[in-house]
CSV table of C-alpha atoms in Angstrom, one decimal:
chain,number,residue,atom,x,y,z
E,1,MET,CA,65.4,24.3,-3.6
E,2,LEU,CA,66.1,27.9,-4.6
E,3,TRP,CA,68.0,28.5,-1.4
E,4,ILE,CA,70.9,26.6,-2.9
E,5,LEU,CA,71.4,29.5,-5.3
E,6,VAL,CA,71.9,31.8,-2.2
E,7,LEU,CA,74.6,29.5,-1.0
E,8,ALA,CA,76.3,29.9,-4.4
E,9,LEU,CA,76.7,33.6,-3.7
E,10,PRO,CA,80.5,33.5,-2.9
E,11,PHE,CA,81.5,31.3,-5.7
E,12,PRO,CA,82.1,33.9,-8.4
E,13,TYR,CA,84.4,35.8,-6.0
E,14,ILE,CA,86.2,32.6,-5.2
E,15,ALA,CA,86.6,31.7,-8.8
E,16,ASN,CA,87.8,35.1,-9.8
E,17,THR,CA,90.4,35.2,-7.0
E,18,ALA,CA,91.5,31.7,-7.6
E,19,GLY,CA,92.2,32.5,-11.2
E,20,TRP,CA,94.3,35.5,-10.3
E,21,ILE,CA,96.2,33.6,-7.7
E,22,THR,CA,96.9,30.8,-10.2
E,23,ALA,CA,98.2,33.3,-12.7
E,24,GLU,CA,100.3,35.3,-10.4
E,25,LEU,CA,101.7,32.4,-8.4
E,26,GLY,CA,102.1,30.2,-11.4
E,27,ARG,CA,104.3,32.7,-13.2
E,28,GLN,CA,106.9,32.7,-10.4
E,29,PRO,CA,109.9,33.0,-10.4
E,30,TRP,CA,109.5,34.8,-13.7
E,31,LEU,CA,108.2,38.3,-14.2
E,32,VAL,CA,108.7,38.1,-17.9
E,33,TYR,CA,108.9,34.4,-18.7
E,34,GLY,CA,112.4,33.4,-19.6
E,35,LEU,CA,113.7,36.9,-19.6
E,36,MET,CA,113.4,38.6,-16.2
E,37,ARG,CA,112.9,37.2,-12.7
E,38,THR,CA,110.6,38.9,-10.2
E,39,ALA,CA,113.6,39.4,-7.9
E,40,ALA,CA,115.2,41.6,-10.6
E,41,GLY,CA,112.1,43.6,-11.3
E,42,TYR,CA,111.5,45.7,-8.2
E,43,SER,CA,112.0,49.4,-8.0
E,44,LYS,CA,115.5,49.7,-6.4
E,45,LEU,CA,114.9,53.1,-4.8
E,46,VAL,CA,111.5,52.4,-3.2
E,47,SER,CA,112.4,51.2,0.3
E,48,ALA,CA,110.8,48.2,2.0
E,49,GLY,CA,109.2,50.5,4.5
E,50,ASN,CA,107.4,52.4,1.8
E,51,GLY,CA,106.2,49.2,0.2
E,52,MET,CA,104.9,47.9,3.5
E,53,PHE,CA,103.1,51.2,4.3
E,54,THR,CA,101.3,51.2,1.0
E,55,LEU,CA,100.6,47.5,1.1
E,56,LEU,CA,99.0,47.9,4.5
E,57,GLY,CA,97.2,51.0,3.3
E,58,PHE,CA,95.6,49.1,0.4
E,59,MET,CA,94.8,46.1,2.6
E,60,GLY,CA,93.1,48.3,5.1
E,61,MET,CA,91.1,50.2,2.5
E,62,TYR,CA,90.0,47.1,0.7
E,63,MET,CA,89.0,45.5,4.0
E,64,VAL,CA,86.9,48.5,4.9
E,65,LEU,CA,85.3,48.5,1.5
E,66,GLY,CA,84.7,44.8,1.6
E,67,ILE,CA,82.9,45.1,5.0
E,68,LEU,CA,80.9,48.1,3.7
E,69,PHE,CA,79.9,46.1,0.6
E,70,LEU,CA,78.8,43.1,2.6
E,71,PHE,CA,76.8,45.4,4.9
E,72,LEU,CA,75.0,47.1,2.0
E,73,VAL,CA,74.4,43.8,0.1
E,74,ARG,CA,72.9,42.4,3.3
E,75,ARG,CA,70.6,45.4,3.6
E,76,GLU,CA,69.5,45.0,0.0
E,77,ILE,CA,68.7,41.3,0.4
E,78,GLU,CA,66.9,41.9,3.6
E,79,GLN,CA,64.7,44.6,2.0
E,80,GLY,CA,63.6,42.0,-0.6
E,81,PRO,CA,62.3,42.7,-4.1
E,82,VAL,CA,60.8,46.1,-4.8
E,83,ALA,CA,57.1,45.8,-5.5
E,84,GLU,CA,56.2,46.3,-9.1
E,85,VAL,CA,54.4,49.6,-9.7
E,86,SER,CA,51.6,48.9,-12.2
E,87,THR,CA,51.7,51.4,-15.0
E,88,GLY,CA,48.1,50.7,-16.0
E,89,HIS,CA,48.2,50.2,-19.8
O,1,MET,CA,114.7,40.8,-35.3
O,2,GLU,CA,113.7,43.9,-33.5
O,3,GLU,CA,112.4,41.6,-30.7
O,4,ARG,CA,115.8,39.9,-30.3
O,5,ARG,CA,117.6,43.2,-30.1
O,6,PHE,CA,115.1,44.3,-27.5
O,7,SER,CA,115.5,41.3,-25.3
O,8,ALA,CA,119.2,41.4,-25.6
O,9,ALA,CA,119.1,45.0,-24.5
O,10,LEU,CA,116.7,44.0,-21.7
O,11,ARG,CA,119.2,41.4,-20.5
O,12,ALA,CA,122.0,43.9,-20.7
O,13,GLN,CA,119.9,46.3,-18.6
O,14,VAL,CA,119.2,43.7,-16.0
O,15,ASP,CA,122.9,42.8,-15.8
O,16,ALA,CA,124.0,46.4,-15.8
O,17,GLY,CA,121.6,47.3,-13.0
O,18,PHE,CA,119.1,49.3,-15.0
O,19,SER,CA,121.1,52.0,-16.5
O,20,PRO,CA,118.8,53.7,-19.0
O,21,CYS,CA,121.4,55.9,-20.6
O,22,GLY,CA,124.0,53.1,-20.9
O,23,ALA,CA,122.3,50.0,-22.0
O,24,GLN,CA,119.9,51.5,-24.6
O,25,PRO,CA,120.1,50.1,-28.1
O,26,SER,CA,121.6,52.8,-30.1
O,27,HIS,CA,118.7,54.8,-31.5
O,28,GLY,CA,117.5,58.2,-30.6
O,29,ASP,CA,120.7,60.1,-30.9
O,30,VAL,CA,119.9,63.7,-30.8
O,31,ASN,CA,121.1,64.2,-34.3
O,32,GLU,CA,119.1,61.4,-35.7
O,33,GLU,CA,115.6,61.9,-37.0
O,34,SER,CA,113.3,61.8,-34.0
O,35,THR,CA,109.8,62.5,-35.4
O,36,MET,CA,108.4,59.3,-33.8
O,37,GLU,CA,109.6,60.3,-30.3
O,38,THR,CA,108.4,63.9,-30.8
O,39,LEU,CA,105.0,62.7,-32.1
O,40,TRP,CA,104.5,60.5,-29.0
O,41,PHE,CA,105.6,63.4,-26.8
O,42,MET,CA,102.9,65.4,-28.3
O,43,ILE,CA,100.4,62.6,-28.0
O,44,VAL,CA,101.1,62.1,-24.3
O,45,ALA,CA,100.8,65.8,-23.7
O,46,VAL,CA,97.5,65.9,-25.5
O,47,MET,CA,96.1,63.0,-23.5
O,48,VAL,CA,97.2,64.5,-20.2
O,49,ALA,CA,95.5,67.8,-21.3
O,50,ALA,CA,92.4,65.8,-22.2
O,51,TYR,CA,92.3,64.3,-18.8
O,52,VAL,CA,92.7,67.6,-16.9
O,53,VAL,CA,90.0,69.2,-19.0
O,54,LEU,CA,87.6,66.3,-18.5
O,55,ASP,CA,88.2,65.1,-15.0
O,56,GLY,CA,89.1,68.6,-14.0
O,57,PHE,CA,85.5,69.6,-13.9
O,58,ASP,CA,84.5,66.5,-11.9
O,59,LEU,CA,87.2,67.5,-9.3
O,60,GLY,CA,86.1,71.1,-9.4
O,61,ALA,CA,82.5,70.1,-8.9
O,62,GLY,CA,83.6,68.1,-5.9
O,63,ALA,CA,85.7,70.9,-4.5
O,64,ILE,CA,82.7,73.3,-4.5
O,65,TYR,CA,80.2,70.6,-3.6
O,66,LEU,CA,79.8,71.5,0.1
O,67,SER,CA,79.8,75.3,-0.4
O,68,ALA,CA,77.7,75.6,-3.6
O,69,GLY,CA,75.4,72.7,-2.6
O,70,LYS,CA,73.4,74.2,0.2
O,71,THR,CA,70.4,71.9,0.1
O,72,THR,CA,70.1,68.2,-0.5
O,73,ASP,CA,68.5,68.9,-3.9
O,74,ASP,CA,71.4,71.1,-4.9
O,75,ARG,CA,73.9,68.4,-4.0
O,76,ARG,CA,71.9,65.8,-5.9
O,77,LYS,CA,71.9,68.1,-8.9
O,78,ILE,CA,75.7,68.5,-8.8
O,79,LEU,CA,76.1,64.7,-8.5
O,80,ARG,CA,73.7,64.2,-11.4
O,81,ALA,CA,75.6,66.7,-13.5
O,82,ILE,CA,78.9,64.8,-13.2
O,83,GLY,CA,77.2,61.4,-12.6
O,84,PRO,CA,77.1,59.9,-16.1
O,85,VAL,CA,80.6,61.2,-17.1
O,86,TRP,CA,82.9,61.2,-14.2
O,87,ASP,CA,84.0,57.6,-14.5
O,88,GLY,CA,84.8,57.8,-18.2
O,89,ASN,CA,86.6,61.1,-17.6
O,90,GLU,CA,88.8,59.4,-15.0
O,91,VAL,CA,89.8,56.7,-17.5
O,92,TRP,CA,91.7,59.4,-19.4
O,93,LEU,CA,94.2,59.4,-16.6
O,94,LEU,CA,94.8,55.7,-17.1
O,95,ALA,CA,94.9,56.3,-20.9
O,96,ALA,CA,97.5,59.0,-20.4
O,97,GLY,CA,99.5,56.9,-18.0
O,98,GLY,CA,99.3,53.9,-20.2
O,99,THR,CA,100.4,55.9,-23.2
O,100,LEU,CA,103.3,57.3,-21.1
O,101,TYR,CA,104.2,53.7,-20.2
O,102,PHE,CA,104.0,52.6,-23.8
O,103,ALA,CA,106.0,55.4,-25.4
O,104,PHE,CA,108.5,56.4,-22.7
O,105,PRO,CA,108.9,53.3,-20.5
O,106,LEU,CA,112.1,54.5,-18.8
O,107,LEU,CA,110.4,57.8,-17.8
O,108,TYR,CA,107.5,55.8,-16.4
O,109,ALA,CA,109.9,53.5,-14.5
O,110,SER,CA,111.9,56.4,-13.1
O,111,SER,CA,109.0,58.8,-12.2
O,112,PHE,CA,106.6,56.3,-10.8
O,113,SER,CA,109.3,54.9,-8.5
O,114,GLY,CA,110.5,58.4,-7.5
O,115,PHE,CA,107.0,59.7,-6.9
O,116,TYR,CA,105.9,56.5,-5.3
O,117,LEU,CA,104.2,57.8,-2.1
O,118,PRO,CA,102.4,60.7,-3.7
O,119,LEU,CA,101.2,58.4,-6.5
O,120,MET,CA,99.8,56.0,-4.0
O,121,MET,CA,98.1,58.9,-2.2
O,122,VAL,CA,96.6,60.0,-5.6
O,123,LEU,CA,95.4,56.4,-6.1
O,124,TRP,CA,93.7,56.3,-2.7
O,125,LEU,CA,92.2,59.8,-3.3
O,126,LEU,CA,90.8,58.6,-6.6
O,127,MET,CA,89.2,55.6,-4.9
O,128,LEU,CA,87.8,57.8,-2.1
O,129,ARG,CA,86.3,60.2,-4.7
O,130,GLY,CA,84.5,57.4,-6.5
O,131,ILE,CA,83.3,55.9,-3.2
O,132,GLY,CA,82.0,59.2,-2.0
O,133,ILE,CA,79.9,59.6,-5.2
O,134,GLU,CA,78.6,56.1,-5.5
O,135,LEU,CA,77.9,55.0,-1.9
O,136,ARG,CA,76.3,58.2,-0.8
O,137,ALA,CA,72.7,57.5,-1.7
O,138,HIS,CA,72.6,53.9,-0.5
O,139,MET,CA,71.2,54.7,2.9
O,140,GLU,CA,68.7,57.4,4.0
O,141,ASN,CA,70.8,58.1,7.1
O,142,PRO,CA,72.0,61.7,7.4
O,143,VAL,CA,75.3,60.6,9.1
O,144,TRP,CA,76.0,58.3,6.3
O,145,ILE,CA,75.2,60.9,3.6
O,146,GLY,CA,77.1,63.6,5.4
O,147,PHE,CA,80.1,61.4,5.7
O,148,PHE,CA,80.3,60.4,2.1
O,149,ASP,CA,79.6,64.0,1.1
O,150,LEU,CA,82.7,65.1,3.1
O,151,ILE,CA,84.8,62.3,1.6
O,152,PHE,CA,83.8,63.3,-2.0
O,153,CYS,CA,84.5,67.0,-1.4
O,154,VAL,CA,87.8,66.7,0.4
O,155,SER,CA,89.2,64.0,-1.9
O,156,SER,CA,88.3,66.0,-5.0
O,157,ALA,CA,90.0,69.1,-3.6
O,158,LEU,CA,93.1,67.2,-2.5
O,159,LEU,CA,93.3,65.5,-5.9
O,160,ALA,CA,93.4,68.9,-7.6
O,161,ILE,CA,96.2,70.1,-5.3
O,162,PHE,CA,98.2,66.9,-5.8
O,163,LEU,CA,97.9,66.9,-9.6
O,164,GLY,CA,99.1,70.5,-9.6
O,165,ALA,CA,102.0,69.7,-7.3
O,166,ALA,CA,102.9,66.8,-9.6
O,167,LEU,CA,103.1,69.1,-12.6
O,168,GLY,CA,105.2,71.4,-10.5
O,169,ASN,CA,107.6,68.6,-9.7
O,170,VAL,CA,108.0,67.7,-13.4
O,171,VAL,CA,108.8,71.3,-14.4
O,172,ARG,CA,111.1,72.1,-11.5
O,173,GLY,CA,113.1,68.9,-11.9
O,174,VAL,CA,114.0,66.1,-9.6
O,175,PRO,CA,117.2,64.9,-8.1
O,176,LEU,CA,118.0,62.2,-10.7
O,177,GLY,CA,120.9,59.9,-10.1
O,178,VAL,CA,123.4,58.7,-12.8
O,179,ASP,CA,121.3,55.7,-13.5
O,180,GLY,CA,118.2,57.8,-14.2
O,181,TYR,CA,116.4,56.9,-11.0
O,182,PHE,CA,115.5,59.1,-8.0
O,183,PHE,CA,113.3,59.0,-4.9
O,184,GLU,CA,111.9,62.1,-3.4
O,185,PRO,CA,110.7,62.4,0.2
O,186,LEU,CA,107.4,64.2,0.7
O,187,TRP,CA,109.2,67.3,1.8
O,188,THR,CA,112.6,68.4,2.9
O,189,ASN,CA,113.0,72.1,3.7
O,190,PHE,CA,110.3,73.5,1.3
O,191,ARG,CA,113.2,75.3,-0.6
O,192,VAL,CA,113.9,74.8,-4.2
O,193,GLY,CA,117.6,73.8,-4.5
O,194,ALA,CA,119.7,70.8,-4.5
O,195,ASP,CA,117.7,68.8,-2.0
O,196,THR,CA,114.1,69.0,-3.0
O,197,GLY,CA,111.1,67.2,-1.7
O,198,ILE,CA,107.7,66.6,-3.4
O,199,LEU,CA,106.4,69.6,-1.6
O,200,ASP,CA,108.3,72.9,-1.6
O,201,TRP,CA,107.1,76.4,-2.1
O,202,TYR,CA,107.0,76.1,-5.9
O,203,THR,CA,105.0,72.9,-6.0
O,204,VAL,CA,102.6,74.1,-3.3
O,205,LEU,CA,102.1,77.2,-5.5
O,206,THR,CA,101.3,75.0,-8.6
O,207,GLY,CA,99.0,72.9,-6.4
O,208,VAL,CA,97.1,76.0,-5.3
O,209,ILE,CA,96.8,77.3,-8.8
O,210,ALA,CA,95.5,73.9,-10.0
O,211,LEU,CA,92.9,74.0,-7.2
O,212,VAL,CA,91.8,77.5,-8.1
O,213,THR,CA,91.7,76.6,-11.8
O,214,LEU,CA,89.8,73.4,-11.4
O,215,THR,CA,87.4,75.0,-8.9
O,216,ALA,CA,86.5,77.6,-11.5
O,217,HIS,CA,86.3,75.0,-14.3
O,218,GLY,CA,84.0,72.7,-12.2
O,219,SER,CA,81.8,75.7,-11.2
O,220,LEU,CA,81.4,76.7,-14.8
O,221,TYR,CA,80.4,73.1,-15.7
O,222,ILE,CA,77.8,73.0,-13.0
O,223,ALA,CA,76.6,76.4,-14.1
O,224,VAL,CA,76.1,75.0,-17.6
O,225,LYS,CA,74.3,72.0,-16.4
O,226,THR,CA,71.9,73.6,-13.9
O,227,ASP,CA,69.6,76.5,-13.6
O,228,GLY,CA,68.1,78.6,-10.9
O,229,ASP,CA,69.9,79.1,-7.6
O,230,LEU,CA,72.6,76.6,-8.2
O,231,ASN,CA,73.4,78.1,-11.6
O,232,ARG,CA,73.7,81.6,-10.1
O,233,ARG,CA,75.8,80.4,-7.1
O,234,THR,CA,78.3,78.5,-9.2
O,235,ARG,CA,78.7,81.3,-11.7
O,236,ASN,CA,79.4,83.6,-8.7
O,237,ILE,CA,82.1,81.2,-7.4
O,238,ALA,CA,83.8,81.3,-10.9
O,239,MET,CA,83.5,85.1,-10.9
O,240,ARG,CA,85.2,85.4,-7.5
O,241,ALA,CA,87.8,82.8,-8.4
O,242,TRP,CA,88.8,84.7,-11.6
O,243,PRO,CA,91.0,87.5,-10.1
O,244,LEU,CA,92.8,84.9,-8.0
O,245,GLN,CA,93.3,82.8,-11.1
O,246,LEU,CA,94.7,85.7,-13.1
O,247,ILE,CA,97.1,86.7,-10.3
O,248,LEU,CA,98.3,83.2,-9.7
O,249,THR,CA,98.9,82.6,-13.4
O,250,ILE,CA,101.2,85.5,-13.5
O,251,VAL,CA,102.9,84.6,-10.3
O,252,ALA,CA,103.3,81.0,-11.4
O,253,LEU,CA,104.8,82.1,-14.7
O,254,ILE,CA,107.4,84.3,-13.0
O,255,ALA,CA,108.1,81.6,-10.4
O,256,THR,CA,108.6,79.0,-13.1
O,257,CYS,CA,111.1,81.1,-14.9
O,258,TYR,CA,113.0,81.6,-11.6
O,259,VAL,CA,112.9,78.0,-10.6
O,260,GLN,CA,113.7,76.5,-14.1
O,261,PRO,CA,115.4,79.2,-16.2
O,262,SER,CA,115.6,76.9,-19.2
O,263,VAL,CA,111.8,77.0,-19.8
O,264,LEU,CA,112.1,80.1,-21.9
O,265,ASP,CA,114.7,78.6,-24.3
O,266,ASN,CA,112.2,76.9,-26.6
O,267,TYR,CA,110.1,80.0,-26.7
O,268,LYS,CA,113.1,82.1,-27.7
O,269,GLN,CA,114.0,79.7,-30.4
O,270,HIS,CA,110.5,79.2,-31.9
O,271,ALA,CA,108.6,82.4,-31.8
O,272,SER,CA,105.4,80.5,-32.7
O,273,GLY,CA,105.4,79.4,-29.0
O,274,TYR,CA,104.3,82.9,-28.0
O,275,LEU,CA,100.8,82.0,-29.3
O,276,ILE,CA,100.5,79.9,-26.2
O,277,PRO,CA,100.5,82.8,-23.6
O,278,VAL,CA,98.2,84.6,-26.0
O,279,LEU,CA,95.8,81.6,-25.8
O,280,VAL,CA,96.2,81.5,-22.0
O,281,PHE,CA,95.4,85.2,-21.4
O,282,GLY,CA,92.9,85.3,-24.2
O,283,SER,CA,90.9,82.5,-22.6
O,284,LEU,CA,91.2,84.2,-19.2
O,285,GLY,CA,89.7,87.4,-20.7
O,286,THR,CA,87.0,85.5,-22.5
O,287,MET,CA,86.1,83.7,-19.3
O,288,ILE,CA,85.4,86.8,-17.3
O,289,TYR,CA,83.6,88.4,-20.2
O,290,ALA,CA,81.4,85.3,-20.6
O,291,ILE,CA,80.8,85.0,-16.9
O,292,ARG,CA,79.6,88.7,-16.7
O,293,LYS,CA,77.4,88.2,-19.7
O,294,GLN,CA,76.0,84.9,-18.2
O,295,ARG,CA,77.1,82.9,-21.2
O,296,ASP,CA,77.9,79.8,-19.3
O,297,LYS,CA,78.9,77.5,-22.2
O,298,LEU,CA,81.3,80.1,-23.6
O,299,ALA,CA,82.9,80.5,-20.1
O,300,PHE,CA,83.3,76.8,-19.8
O,301,VAL,CA,84.9,76.4,-23.2
O,302,ALA,CA,87.2,79.3,-22.3
O,303,SER,CA,88.2,77.7,-19.1
O,304,ALA,CA,89.0,74.4,-20.9
O,305,LEU,CA,91.1,76.4,-23.4
O,306,TYR,CA,92.9,78.1,-20.5
O,307,ILE,CA,93.8,74.7,-19.1
O,308,VAL,CA,94.9,73.4,-22.5
O,309,GLY,CA,97.0,76.5,-22.9
O,310,MET,CA,98.8,76.1,-19.6
O,311,LEU,CA,99.6,72.4,-20.1
O,312,VAL,CA,100.7,72.8,-23.7
O,313,GLY,CA,102.8,75.8,-22.6
O,314,ALA,CA,104.5,73.6,-20.0
O,315,ALA,CA,105.0,70.8,-22.6
O,316,PHE,CA,106.4,73.2,-25.1
O,317,ALA,CA,108.8,74.6,-22.6
O,318,LEU,CA,110.0,71.2,-21.5
O,319,TYR,CA,110.6,69.6,-24.9
O,320,PRO,CA,112.6,67.5,-25.5
O,321,VAL,CA,113.3,67.0,-21.8
O,322,VAL,CA,110.6,64.9,-20.1
O,323,LEU,CA,112.0,65.0,-16.6
O,324,PRO,CA,114.6,67.6,-15.8
O,325,ALA,CA,117.4,66.7,-13.3
O,326,SER,CA,118.0,69.2,-10.6
O,327,THR,CA,121.3,67.5,-9.9
O,328,ASP,CA,122.9,67.7,-13.3
O,329,PRO,CA,120.5,69.2,-15.9
O,330,VAL,CA,122.8,68.7,-18.9
O,331,HIS,CA,123.7,65.1,-18.5
O,332,ARG,CA,121.2,63.4,-16.3
O,333,SER,CA,117.9,64.8,-17.5
O,334,LEU,CA,115.5,62.3,-18.9
O,335,THR,CA,114.7,63.3,-22.5
O,336,ILE,CA,112.5,61.7,-25.2
O,337,TYR,CA,115.7,60.4,-26.7
O,338,ASN,CA,116.9,58.3,-23.7
O,339,THR,CA,113.6,57.1,-22.5
O,340,ALA,CA,111.6,56.3,-25.6
O,341,ALA,CA,110.6,52.8,-26.6
O,342,GLY,CA,111.9,51.2,-29.8
O,343,ARG,CA,111.1,52.7,-33.1
O,344,HIS,CA,109.2,49.7,-34.4
O,345,GLY,CA,107.0,49.5,-31.3
O,346,LEU,CA,106.2,53.2,-31.5
O,347,THR,CA,105.1,52.8,-35.1
O,348,VAL,CA,102.9,49.8,-34.5
O,349,GLY,CA,101.4,51.6,-31.4
O,350,LEU,CA,100.6,54.7,-33.5
O,351,THR,CA,98.3,52.6,-35.7
O,352,TRP,CA,96.4,51.2,-32.8
O,353,TRP,CA,96.4,54.6,-31.0
O,354,VAL,CA,94.5,56.1,-34.0
O,355,PHE,CA,91.9,53.4,-33.9
O,356,GLY,CA,91.5,53.7,-30.1
O,357,MET,CA,91.3,57.4,-30.2
O,358,ILE,CA,88.5,57.3,-32.9
O,359,LEU,CA,86.6,54.9,-30.7
O,360,ALA,CA,87.1,57.0,-27.6
O,361,LEU,CA,86.2,60.3,-29.3
O,362,GLY,CA,83.1,58.7,-30.8
O,363,TYR,CA,82.0,57.3,-27.4
O,364,PHE,CA,82.6,60.6,-25.6
O,365,THR,CA,80.7,62.5,-28.2
O,366,LEU,CA,77.8,60.1,-27.9
O,367,LEU,CA,77.9,60.2,-24.1
O,368,PHE,CA,77.9,64.0,-23.8
O,369,ARG,CA,75.1,64.4,-26.4
O,370,MET,CA,73.0,61.8,-24.6
O,371,PHE,CA,73.2,63.7,-21.4
O,372,ARG,CA,73.1,67.2,-22.7
O,373,GLY,CA,70.9,69.8,-21.2
O,374,LYS,CA,70.1,70.9,-17.6
O,375,VAL,CA,69.9,68.2,-14.9
O,376,ARG,CA,66.5,67.2,-13.6
O,377,LEU,CA,65.8,65.7,-10.3
O,378,GLU,CA,63.1,63.2,-11.4
O,379,GLY,CA,63.6,59.5,-12.0
O,380,GLU,CA,66.2,57.0,-10.7
O,381,GLY,CA,69.7,58.2,-9.9
O,382,TYR,CA,71.8,60.0,-7.4
């Protein structure tokens, strides 16, 4: 039945992300509750183009890192547990 | 009561469209007592200096990584030298940025918007530097290892240049608007005048001097932490970088006086400031003496003092301005007076800063003592 634990692998990530989404979506439309709205809080001089460029940059970088992470974790799992070296005492 | 005044001021700022000089609650008049703001100015300067001294040697080690690390063992030794400490050192950048945000929020708002693209690039380079170090050893594949070696080296070197260019921008001044905000393109015509970009000849010069300084600093750290061939090679790199460092220091000082004539005002008013150039050139002299005598630890300490001297010198020259305006230096420059947070907040923060600093210093002392001595290649690790 231990294989169920393997299926549970994505749950911490889902829980973490769900928590953040709740917090960041739940706060809308307030940036500072009752005092400042998100629409009033953006940097006036940073153009939308700059914002889009950096957003896509971050998304791309995180996607590459995510794929790399999945690849490396899969390799680790495939290799299995490292055999215990007996220290002989 | 302070909170209500602050939120009223915040609402006024929102309504007035973020005018930092207009909607501030009336404290921080130049004639008023400003020890709190001055104290925080010094704290931010010290934390920035701590970051550059600490993460500087990680960046320097990365910059020399491909040239000094001729064999796989050499490269593993360099990674083991910075391995336990690089992450903690990088956190000083966050600590300095956080302190800046806390003490001078309007400076943070203005500068982080104005320097938006370079800041994002610095962020990405920091990520790549960490990735280069940590992912390298996960596969025995030479293509994999070579790829991450290259990422580590190039991102470290670029970071050194960017950080130097950032300091150059702060000293040279930026085209601030009346509301205290600005946005600088990456470059315009590379000239220093009315229409500056992030990169012009002056900031490229400061970027290069930062690269040379941090290369020497990192080489000396690796020399302290290793022996044999690597020790000899890195000391050689520092020795060959030294004349360049000396010349560039003098050129940078002259260029700074030309680009921002007001840097000398504080020095003329307070003669004690002249101790700073004494520190800078004294440490340069000690560096070459210690390198020749093969006293690596002394050379490294001298290099650290050189960096501290240069940064404190810049801070001393700038005070009380935190971001000069190239458009209208007298009226539009951001100073500690028109960007500081409220007096009550600064006082409370000071108490917590002291606690935090005691913890941080204790932890760093423990960390460096735990990993003192030359690096060895046995056991688990990079």
